mmCIF file of C-alpha atoms in Angstrom:
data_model
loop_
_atom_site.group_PDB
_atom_site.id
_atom_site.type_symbol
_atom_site.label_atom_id
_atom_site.label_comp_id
_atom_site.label_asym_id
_atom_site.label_seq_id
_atom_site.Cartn_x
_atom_site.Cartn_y
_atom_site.Cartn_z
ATOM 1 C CA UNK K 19 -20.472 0.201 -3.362
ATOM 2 C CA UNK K 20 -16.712 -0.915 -2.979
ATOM 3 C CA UNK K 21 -15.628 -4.164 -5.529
ATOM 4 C CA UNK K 22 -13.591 -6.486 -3.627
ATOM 5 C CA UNK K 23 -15.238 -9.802 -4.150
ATOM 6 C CA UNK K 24 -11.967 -11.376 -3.221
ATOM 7 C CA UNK K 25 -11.668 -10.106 0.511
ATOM 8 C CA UNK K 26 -15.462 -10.025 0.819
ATOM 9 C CA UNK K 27 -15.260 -13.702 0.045
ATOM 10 C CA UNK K 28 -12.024 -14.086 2.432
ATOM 11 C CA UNK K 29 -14.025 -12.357 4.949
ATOM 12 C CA UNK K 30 -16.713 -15.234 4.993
ATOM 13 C CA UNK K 31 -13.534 -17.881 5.330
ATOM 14 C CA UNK K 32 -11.656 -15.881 8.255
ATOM 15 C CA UNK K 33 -11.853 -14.622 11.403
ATOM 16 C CA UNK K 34 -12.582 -10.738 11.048
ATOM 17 C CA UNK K 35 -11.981 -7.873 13.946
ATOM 18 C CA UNK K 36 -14.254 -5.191 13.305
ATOM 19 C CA UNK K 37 -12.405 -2.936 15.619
ATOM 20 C CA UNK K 38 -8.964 -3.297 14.761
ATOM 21 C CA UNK K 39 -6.821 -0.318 14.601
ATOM 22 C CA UNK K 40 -2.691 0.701 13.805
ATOM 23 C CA UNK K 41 -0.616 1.738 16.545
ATOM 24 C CA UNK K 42 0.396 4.223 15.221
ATOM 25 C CA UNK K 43 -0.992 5.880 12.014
ATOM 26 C CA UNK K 44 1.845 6.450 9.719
ATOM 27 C CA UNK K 45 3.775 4.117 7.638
ATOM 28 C CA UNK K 46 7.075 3.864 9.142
ATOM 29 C CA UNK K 47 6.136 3.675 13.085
ATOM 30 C CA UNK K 48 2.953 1.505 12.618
ATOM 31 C CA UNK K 49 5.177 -1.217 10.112
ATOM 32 C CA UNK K 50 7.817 -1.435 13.123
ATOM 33 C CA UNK K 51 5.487 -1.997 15.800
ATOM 34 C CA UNK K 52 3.651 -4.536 13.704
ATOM 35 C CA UNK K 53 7.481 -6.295 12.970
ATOM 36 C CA UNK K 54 8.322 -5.987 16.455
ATOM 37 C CA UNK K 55 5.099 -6.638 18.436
ATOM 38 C CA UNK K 56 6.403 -3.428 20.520
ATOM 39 C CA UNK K 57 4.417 -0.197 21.081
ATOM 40 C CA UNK K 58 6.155 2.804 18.739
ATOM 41 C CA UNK K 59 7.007 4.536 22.205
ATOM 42 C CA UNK K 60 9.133 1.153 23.032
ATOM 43 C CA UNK K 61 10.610 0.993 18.862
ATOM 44 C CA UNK K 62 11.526 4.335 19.322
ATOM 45 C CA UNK K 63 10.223 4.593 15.402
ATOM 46 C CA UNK K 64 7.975 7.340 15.206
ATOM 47 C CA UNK K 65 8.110 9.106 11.914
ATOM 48 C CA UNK K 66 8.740 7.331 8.717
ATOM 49 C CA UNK K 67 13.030 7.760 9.026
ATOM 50 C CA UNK K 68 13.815 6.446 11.880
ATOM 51 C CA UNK K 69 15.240 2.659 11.615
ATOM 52 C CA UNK K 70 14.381 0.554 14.323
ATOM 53 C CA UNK K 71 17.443 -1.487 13.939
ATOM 54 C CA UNK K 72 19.176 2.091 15.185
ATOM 55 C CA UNK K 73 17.020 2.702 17.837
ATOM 56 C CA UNK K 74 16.626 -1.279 19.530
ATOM 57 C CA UNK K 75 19.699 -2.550 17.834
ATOM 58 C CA UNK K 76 18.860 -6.137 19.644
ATOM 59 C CA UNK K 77 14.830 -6.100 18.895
ATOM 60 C CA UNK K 78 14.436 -9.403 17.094
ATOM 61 C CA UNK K 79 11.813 -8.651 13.771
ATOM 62 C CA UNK K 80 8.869 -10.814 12.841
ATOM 63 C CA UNK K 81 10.798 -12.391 9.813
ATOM 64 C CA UNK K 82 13.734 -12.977 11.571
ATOM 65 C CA UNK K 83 12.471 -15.101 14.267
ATOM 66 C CA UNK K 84 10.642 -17.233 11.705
ATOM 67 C CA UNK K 85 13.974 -17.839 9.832
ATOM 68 C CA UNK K 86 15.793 -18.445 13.649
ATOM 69 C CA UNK K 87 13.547 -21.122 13.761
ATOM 70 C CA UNK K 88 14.178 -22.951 10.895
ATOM 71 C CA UNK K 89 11.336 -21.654 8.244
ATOM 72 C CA UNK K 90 12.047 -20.460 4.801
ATOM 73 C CA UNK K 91 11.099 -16.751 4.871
ATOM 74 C CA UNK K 92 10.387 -14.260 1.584
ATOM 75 C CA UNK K 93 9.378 -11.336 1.315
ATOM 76 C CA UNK K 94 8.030 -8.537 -1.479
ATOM 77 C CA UNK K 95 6.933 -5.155 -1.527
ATOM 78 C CA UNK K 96 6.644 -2.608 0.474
ATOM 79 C CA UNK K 97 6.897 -4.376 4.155
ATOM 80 C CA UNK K 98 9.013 -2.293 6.204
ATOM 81 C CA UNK K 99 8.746 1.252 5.076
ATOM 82 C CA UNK K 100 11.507 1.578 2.602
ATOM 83 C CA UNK K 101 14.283 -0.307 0.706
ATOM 84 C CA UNK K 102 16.518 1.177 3.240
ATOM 85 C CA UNK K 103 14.707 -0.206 6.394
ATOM 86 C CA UNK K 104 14.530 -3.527 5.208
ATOM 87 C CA UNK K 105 16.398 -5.930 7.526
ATOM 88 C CA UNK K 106 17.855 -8.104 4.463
ATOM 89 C CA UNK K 107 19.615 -11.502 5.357
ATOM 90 C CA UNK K 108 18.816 -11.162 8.977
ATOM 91 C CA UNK K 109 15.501 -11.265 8.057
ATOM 92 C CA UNK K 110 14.938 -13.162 4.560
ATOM 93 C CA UNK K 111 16.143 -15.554 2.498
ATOM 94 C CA UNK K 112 14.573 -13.575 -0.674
ATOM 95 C CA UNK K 113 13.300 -10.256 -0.105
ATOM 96 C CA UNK K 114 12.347 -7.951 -3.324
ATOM 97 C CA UNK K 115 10.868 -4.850 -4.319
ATOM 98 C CA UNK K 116 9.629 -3.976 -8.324
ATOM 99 C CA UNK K 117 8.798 -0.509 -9.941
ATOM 100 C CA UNK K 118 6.039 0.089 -11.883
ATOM 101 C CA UNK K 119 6.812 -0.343 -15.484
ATOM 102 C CA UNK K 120 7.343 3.059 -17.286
ATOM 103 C CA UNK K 121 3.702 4.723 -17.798
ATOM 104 C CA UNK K 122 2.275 5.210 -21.816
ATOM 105 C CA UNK K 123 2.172 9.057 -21.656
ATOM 106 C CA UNK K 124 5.420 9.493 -19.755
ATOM 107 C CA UNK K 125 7.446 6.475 -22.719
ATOM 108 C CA UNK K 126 5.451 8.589 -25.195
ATOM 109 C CA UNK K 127 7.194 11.940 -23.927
ATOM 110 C CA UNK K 128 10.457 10.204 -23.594
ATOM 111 C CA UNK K 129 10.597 8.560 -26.983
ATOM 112 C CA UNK K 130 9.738 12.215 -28.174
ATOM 113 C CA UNK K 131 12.477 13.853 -26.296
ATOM 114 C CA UNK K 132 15.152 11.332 -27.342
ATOM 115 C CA UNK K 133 14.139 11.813 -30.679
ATOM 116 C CA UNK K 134 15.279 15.336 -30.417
ATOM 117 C CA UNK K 135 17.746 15.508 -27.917
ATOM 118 C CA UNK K 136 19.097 11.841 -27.722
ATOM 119 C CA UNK K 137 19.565 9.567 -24.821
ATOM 120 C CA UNK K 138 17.933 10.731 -21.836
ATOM 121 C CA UNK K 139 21.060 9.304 -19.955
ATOM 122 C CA UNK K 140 23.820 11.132 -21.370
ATOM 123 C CA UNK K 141 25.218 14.632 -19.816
ATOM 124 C CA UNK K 142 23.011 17.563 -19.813
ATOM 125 C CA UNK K 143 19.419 15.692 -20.476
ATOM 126 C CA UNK K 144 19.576 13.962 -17.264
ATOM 127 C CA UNK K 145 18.405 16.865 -15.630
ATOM 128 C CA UNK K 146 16.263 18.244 -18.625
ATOM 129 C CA UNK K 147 14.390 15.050 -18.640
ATOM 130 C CA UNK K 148 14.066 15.273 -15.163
ATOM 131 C CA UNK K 149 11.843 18.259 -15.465
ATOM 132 C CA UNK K 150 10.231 17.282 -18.112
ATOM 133 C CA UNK K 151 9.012 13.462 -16.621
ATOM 134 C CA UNK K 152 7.944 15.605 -13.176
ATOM 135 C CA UNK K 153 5.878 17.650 -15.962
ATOM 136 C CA UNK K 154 4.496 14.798 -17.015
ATOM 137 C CA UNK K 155 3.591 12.744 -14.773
ATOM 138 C CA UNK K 156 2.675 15.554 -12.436
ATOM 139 C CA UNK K 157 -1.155 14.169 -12.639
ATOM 140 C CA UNK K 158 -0.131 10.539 -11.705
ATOM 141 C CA UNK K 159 2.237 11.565 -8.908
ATOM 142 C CA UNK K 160 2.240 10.953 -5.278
ATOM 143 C CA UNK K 161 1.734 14.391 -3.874
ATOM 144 C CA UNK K 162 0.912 17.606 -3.755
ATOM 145 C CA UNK K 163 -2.541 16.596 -3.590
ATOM 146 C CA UNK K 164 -2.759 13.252 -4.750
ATOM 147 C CA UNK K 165 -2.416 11.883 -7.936
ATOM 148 C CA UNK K 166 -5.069 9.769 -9.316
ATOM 149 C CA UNK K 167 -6.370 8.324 -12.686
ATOM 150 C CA UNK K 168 -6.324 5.485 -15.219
ATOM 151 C CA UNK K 169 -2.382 4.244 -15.413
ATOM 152 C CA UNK K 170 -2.544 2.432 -19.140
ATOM 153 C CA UNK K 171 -0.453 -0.750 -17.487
ATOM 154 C CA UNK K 172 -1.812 -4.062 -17.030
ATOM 155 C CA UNK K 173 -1.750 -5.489 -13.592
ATOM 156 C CA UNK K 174 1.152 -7.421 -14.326
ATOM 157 C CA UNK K 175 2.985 -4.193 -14.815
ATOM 158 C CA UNK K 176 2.365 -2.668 -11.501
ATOM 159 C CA UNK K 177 4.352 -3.366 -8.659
ATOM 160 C CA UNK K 178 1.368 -5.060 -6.704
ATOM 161 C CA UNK K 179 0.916 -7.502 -9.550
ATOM 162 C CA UNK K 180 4.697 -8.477 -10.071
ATOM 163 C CA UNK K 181 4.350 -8.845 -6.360
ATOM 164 C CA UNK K 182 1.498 -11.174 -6.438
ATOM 165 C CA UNK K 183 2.845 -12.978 -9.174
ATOM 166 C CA UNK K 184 6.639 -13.684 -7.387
ATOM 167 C CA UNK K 185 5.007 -15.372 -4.474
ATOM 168 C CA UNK K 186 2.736 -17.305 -6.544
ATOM 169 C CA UNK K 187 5.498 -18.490 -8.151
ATOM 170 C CA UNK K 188 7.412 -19.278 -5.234
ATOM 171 C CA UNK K 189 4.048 -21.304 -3.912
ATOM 172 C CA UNK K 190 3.778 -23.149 -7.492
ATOM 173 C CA UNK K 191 7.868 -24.037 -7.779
ATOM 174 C CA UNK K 192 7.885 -24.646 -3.928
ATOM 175 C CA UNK K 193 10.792 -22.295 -3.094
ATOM 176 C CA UNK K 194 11.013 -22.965 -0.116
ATOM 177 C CA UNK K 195 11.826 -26.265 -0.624
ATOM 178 C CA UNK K 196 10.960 -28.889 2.407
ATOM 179 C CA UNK K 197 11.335 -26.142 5.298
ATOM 180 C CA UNK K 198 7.763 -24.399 6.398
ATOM 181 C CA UNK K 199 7.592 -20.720 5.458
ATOM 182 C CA UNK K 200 6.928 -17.547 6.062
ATOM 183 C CA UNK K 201 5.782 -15.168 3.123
ATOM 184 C CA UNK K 202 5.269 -11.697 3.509
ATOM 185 C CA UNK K 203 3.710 -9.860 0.100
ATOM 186 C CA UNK K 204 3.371 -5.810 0.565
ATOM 187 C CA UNK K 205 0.423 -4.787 -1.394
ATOM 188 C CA UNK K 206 1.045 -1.105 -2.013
ATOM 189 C CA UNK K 207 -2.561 0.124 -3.274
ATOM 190 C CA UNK K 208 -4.765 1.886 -2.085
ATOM 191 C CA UNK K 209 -1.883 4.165 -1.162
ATOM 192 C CA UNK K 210 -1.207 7.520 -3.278
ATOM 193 C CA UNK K 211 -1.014 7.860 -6.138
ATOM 194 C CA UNK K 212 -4.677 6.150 -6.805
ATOM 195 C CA UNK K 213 -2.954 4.461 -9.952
ATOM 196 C CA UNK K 214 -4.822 1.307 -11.182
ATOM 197 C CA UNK K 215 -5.639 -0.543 -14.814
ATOM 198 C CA UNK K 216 -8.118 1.355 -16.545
ATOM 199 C CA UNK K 217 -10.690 -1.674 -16.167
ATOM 200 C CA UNK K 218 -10.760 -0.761 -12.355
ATOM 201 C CA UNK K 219 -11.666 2.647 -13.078
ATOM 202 C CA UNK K 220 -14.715 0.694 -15.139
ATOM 203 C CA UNK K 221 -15.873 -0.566 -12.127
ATOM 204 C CA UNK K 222 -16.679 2.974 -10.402
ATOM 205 C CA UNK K 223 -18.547 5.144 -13.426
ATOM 206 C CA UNK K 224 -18.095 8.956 -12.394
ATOM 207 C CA UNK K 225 -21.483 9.595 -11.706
ATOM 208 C CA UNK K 226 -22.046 6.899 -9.584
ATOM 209 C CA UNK K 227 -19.163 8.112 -7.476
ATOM 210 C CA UNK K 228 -19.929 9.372 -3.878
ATOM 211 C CA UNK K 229 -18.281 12.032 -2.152
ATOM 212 C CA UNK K 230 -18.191 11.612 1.950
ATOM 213 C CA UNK K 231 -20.113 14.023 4.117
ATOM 214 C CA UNK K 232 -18.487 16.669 5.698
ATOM 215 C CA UNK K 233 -20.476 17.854 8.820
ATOM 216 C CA UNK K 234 -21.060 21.478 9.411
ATOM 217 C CA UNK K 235 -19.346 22.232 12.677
ATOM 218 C CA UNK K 236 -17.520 18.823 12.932
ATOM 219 C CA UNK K 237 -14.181 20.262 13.766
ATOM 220 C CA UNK K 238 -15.470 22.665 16.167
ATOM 221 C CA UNK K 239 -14.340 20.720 19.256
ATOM 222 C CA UNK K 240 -11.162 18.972 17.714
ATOM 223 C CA UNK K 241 -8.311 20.811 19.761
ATOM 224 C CA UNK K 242 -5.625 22.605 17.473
ATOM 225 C CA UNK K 243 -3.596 19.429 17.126
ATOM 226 C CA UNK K 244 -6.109 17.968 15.250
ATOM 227 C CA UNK K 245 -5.976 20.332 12.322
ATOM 228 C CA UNK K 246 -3.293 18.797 10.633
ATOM 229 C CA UNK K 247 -2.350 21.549 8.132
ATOM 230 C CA UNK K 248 -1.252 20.414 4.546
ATOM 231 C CA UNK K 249 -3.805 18.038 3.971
ATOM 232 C CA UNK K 250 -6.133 20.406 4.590
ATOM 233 C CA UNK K 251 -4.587 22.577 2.028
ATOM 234 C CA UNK K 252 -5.196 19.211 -0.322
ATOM 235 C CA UNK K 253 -8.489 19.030 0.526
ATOM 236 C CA UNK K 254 -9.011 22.723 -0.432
ATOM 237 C CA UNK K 255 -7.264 22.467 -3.796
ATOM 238 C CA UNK K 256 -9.468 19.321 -4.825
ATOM 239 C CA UNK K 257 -12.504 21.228 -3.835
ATOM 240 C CA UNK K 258 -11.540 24.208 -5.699
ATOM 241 C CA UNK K 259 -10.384 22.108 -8.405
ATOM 242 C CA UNK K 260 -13.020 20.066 -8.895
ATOM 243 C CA UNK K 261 -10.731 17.096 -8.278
ATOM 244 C CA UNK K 262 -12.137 15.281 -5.106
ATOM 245 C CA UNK K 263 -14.543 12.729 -6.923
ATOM 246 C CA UNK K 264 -12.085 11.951 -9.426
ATOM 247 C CA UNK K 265 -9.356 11.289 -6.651
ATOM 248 C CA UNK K 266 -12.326 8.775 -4.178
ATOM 249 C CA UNK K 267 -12.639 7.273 -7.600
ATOM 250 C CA UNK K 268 -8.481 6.720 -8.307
ATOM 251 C CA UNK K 269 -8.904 5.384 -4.489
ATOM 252 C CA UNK K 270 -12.045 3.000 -5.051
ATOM 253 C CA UNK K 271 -10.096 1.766 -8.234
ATOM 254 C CA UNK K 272 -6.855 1.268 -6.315
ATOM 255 C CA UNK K 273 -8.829 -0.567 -3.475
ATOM 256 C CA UNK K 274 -10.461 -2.912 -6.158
ATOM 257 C CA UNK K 275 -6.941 -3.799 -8.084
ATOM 258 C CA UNK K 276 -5.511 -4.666 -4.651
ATOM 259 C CA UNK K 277 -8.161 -7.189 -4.235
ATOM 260 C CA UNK K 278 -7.895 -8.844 -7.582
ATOM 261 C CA UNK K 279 -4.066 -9.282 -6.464
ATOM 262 C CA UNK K 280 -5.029 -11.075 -3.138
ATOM 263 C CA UNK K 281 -6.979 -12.949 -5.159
ATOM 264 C CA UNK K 282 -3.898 -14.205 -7.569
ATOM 265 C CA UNK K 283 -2.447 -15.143 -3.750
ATOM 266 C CA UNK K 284 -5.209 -16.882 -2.637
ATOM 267 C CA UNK K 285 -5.250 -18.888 -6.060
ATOM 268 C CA UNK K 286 -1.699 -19.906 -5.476
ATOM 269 C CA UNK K 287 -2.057 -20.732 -2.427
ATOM 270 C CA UNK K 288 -5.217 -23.142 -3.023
ATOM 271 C CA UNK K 289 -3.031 -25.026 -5.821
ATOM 272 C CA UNK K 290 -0.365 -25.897 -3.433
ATOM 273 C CA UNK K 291 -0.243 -28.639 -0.997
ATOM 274 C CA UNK K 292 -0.256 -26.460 1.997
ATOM 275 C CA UNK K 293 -3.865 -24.531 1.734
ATOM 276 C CA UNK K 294 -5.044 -26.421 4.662
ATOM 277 C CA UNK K 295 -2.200 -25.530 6.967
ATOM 278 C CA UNK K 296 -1.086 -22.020 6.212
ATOM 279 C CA UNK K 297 -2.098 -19.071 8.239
ATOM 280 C CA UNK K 298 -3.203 -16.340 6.396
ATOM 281 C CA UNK K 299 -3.178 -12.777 7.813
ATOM 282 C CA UNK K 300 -4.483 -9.396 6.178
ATOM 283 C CA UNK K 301 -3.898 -6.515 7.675
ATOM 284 C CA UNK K 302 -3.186 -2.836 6.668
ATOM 285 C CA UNK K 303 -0.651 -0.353 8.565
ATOM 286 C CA UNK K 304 -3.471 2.674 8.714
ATOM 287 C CA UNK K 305 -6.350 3.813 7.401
ATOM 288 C CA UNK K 306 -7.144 6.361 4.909
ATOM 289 C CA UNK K 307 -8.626 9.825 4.723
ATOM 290 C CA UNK K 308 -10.802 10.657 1.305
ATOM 291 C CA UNK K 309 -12.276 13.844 2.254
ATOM 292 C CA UNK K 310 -13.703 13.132 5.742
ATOM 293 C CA UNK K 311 -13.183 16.136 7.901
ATOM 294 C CA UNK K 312 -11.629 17.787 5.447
ATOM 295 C CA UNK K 313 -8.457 15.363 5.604
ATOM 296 C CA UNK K 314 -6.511 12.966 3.367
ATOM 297 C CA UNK K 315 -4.494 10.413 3.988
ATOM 298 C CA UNK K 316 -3.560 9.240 7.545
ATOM 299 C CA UNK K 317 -1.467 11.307 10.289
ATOM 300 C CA UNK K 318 -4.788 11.836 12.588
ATOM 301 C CA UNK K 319 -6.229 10.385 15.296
ATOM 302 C CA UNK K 320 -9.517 9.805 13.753
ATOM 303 C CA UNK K 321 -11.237 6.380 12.867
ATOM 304 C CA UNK K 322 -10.511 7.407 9.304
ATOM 305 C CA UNK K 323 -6.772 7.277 9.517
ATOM 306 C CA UNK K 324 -6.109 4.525 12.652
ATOM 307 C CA UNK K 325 -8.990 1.684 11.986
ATOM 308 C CA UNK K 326 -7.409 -0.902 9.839
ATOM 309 C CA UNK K 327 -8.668 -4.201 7.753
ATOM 310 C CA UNK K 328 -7.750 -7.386 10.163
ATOM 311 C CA UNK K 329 -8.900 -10.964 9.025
ATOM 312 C CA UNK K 330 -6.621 -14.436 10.070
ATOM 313 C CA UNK K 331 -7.627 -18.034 8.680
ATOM 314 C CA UNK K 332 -5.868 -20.652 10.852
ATOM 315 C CA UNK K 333 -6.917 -24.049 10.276
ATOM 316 C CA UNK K 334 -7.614 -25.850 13.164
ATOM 317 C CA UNK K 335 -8.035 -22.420 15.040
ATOM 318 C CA UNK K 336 -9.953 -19.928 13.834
ATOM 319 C CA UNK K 337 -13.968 -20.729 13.203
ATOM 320 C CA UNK K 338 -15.779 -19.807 9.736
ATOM 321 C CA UNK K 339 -16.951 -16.090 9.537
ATOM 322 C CA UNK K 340 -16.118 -15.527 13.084
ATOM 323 C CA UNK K 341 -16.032 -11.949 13.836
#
């Protein structure tokens, strides 16, 4: 009951693994093993601050070999974890990362506030607008639990879709000029907060949304280790809360919105003269947890959290709807 049309399409185009799963199954570690083709144990990354150009100061990246080798390489979004473990020139000849623009209720409350108080950067109402955005925006926030609803932007306004958009314009005003490239586009969605367009929302009415089964007993035999605690405190609050099916619903929503972006890629891509000899790979860096076993997010060892989308074109190489 999940909208993608756009990777469900890709799918019958590509080569698919049905078993694919992350290395490692948080952000950080998984990212660097993926840019390094090394095991997290051999990065030495393995929580989402440690820097891999700190802890294998000579591991060449993904990225930079390309550009060692003569291709034109650009990058957006979130592709390493952060800002701050980006590998910049090294790496890329463009590499950028966009905010969301500012959301309608939190302009509304600002527009309100400087009405009253004046500029929200000047002195003392730095810190009072502070409070107040957190306030806010404390529904459409990234955690604790999850934030999740209709975001009043357009897709152009999120992140993912200024990301979309710069490569396609990079494909369209060939960029990279006459060297062969390497584009790497960090679609953010479905992570939290499940923030999409309203009209993705649309898709996935709320009584038509379905919860996952929790098993009575399941987590009988999981050794202590596998009780990862706050999420479980998460998963409690939604329940009490009445929150879950509105948060699977902020997570279906985000899940469609990321496909209409891959779309916009694909389109670009198909209106430049190098659709027939690109290699395309789609991959994710974990999975997510929406309830199962009483979980959310990733940080387990379960299918939920490790097994990850994988799909490659390569013309010439890979065969039609291979899986």
């Amino acid at each position: 009951p999940i909208h993608t049309p756009v990777m469900k399409q890709f799918a019958t185009e590509a080569q698919t693994f049905q078993r694919a799963f992350c290395q490692y199954p948080v952000c950080g570690p998984s990212r660097a093993s993926f840019m390094s083709g090394l095991y997290p144990e051999s990065t030495g990354v393995l929580d989402n601050t440690a820097d891999i150009r700190q802890t294998r100061p000579n591991t060449v990246s993904l990225p930079q070999h390309f550009k060692q080798h003569g291709y034109w390489t650009g990058g957006v979004g979130k592709l390493f974890h952060t800002s701050k473990h980006d590998h910049g020139d090294a790496a890329w000849n463009i590499n950028l990362r966009f905010d969301n623009d500012e959301l309608p209720n939190v302009r509304a409350a600002r527009q309100k506030f400087e009405a009253e108080h004046g500029s929200v950067e000047t002195g003392p109402n730095r810190r009072r607008w502070r409070t107040l955005k957190k306030q806010v925006s404390a529904k459409l926030s990234s955690e604790p639990p999850p934030g999740h609803g209709p975001s009043g932007l357009t897709d152009a306004q999120h992140k993912d879709g200024k990301n979309a958009r710069q490569v396609a314009q990079w494909l369209t005003q060939k960029t990279y000029g006459d060297q062969p490239f390497l584009i790497a586009c960090g679609i953010q969605k479905p992570h939290v907060p499940f923030l999409a367009p309203n009209k993705y929302f649309d898709l996935y009415p709320k009584k038509d949304v379905f919860l996952p089964k929790i098993k009575k007993g399941d987590l009988d035999d999981v050794p202590p280790r596998g009780h990862a605690g706050i999420r479980k405190q998460w998963h409690k609050w939604m329940v009490e809360n009445d929150e879950w099916g509105g948060a699977v619903r902020g997570y279906l929503a985000s899940i469609s919105y990321a496909d209409a972006q891959v779309g916009r890629l694909l389109d670009a891509l198909d209106q430049s003269p190098h659709a027939k000899n690109t290699i395309i790979t789609l991959w994710s860096d974990h999975g997510m947890h929406i309830g199962e076993k009483q979980q959310w997010e990733k940080f387990t060892l379960f299918e939920e959290s490790t097994r990850v989308p994988f799909l490659i074109v390569a013309p010439g190489v890979t065969k039609v709807g291979m899986t």
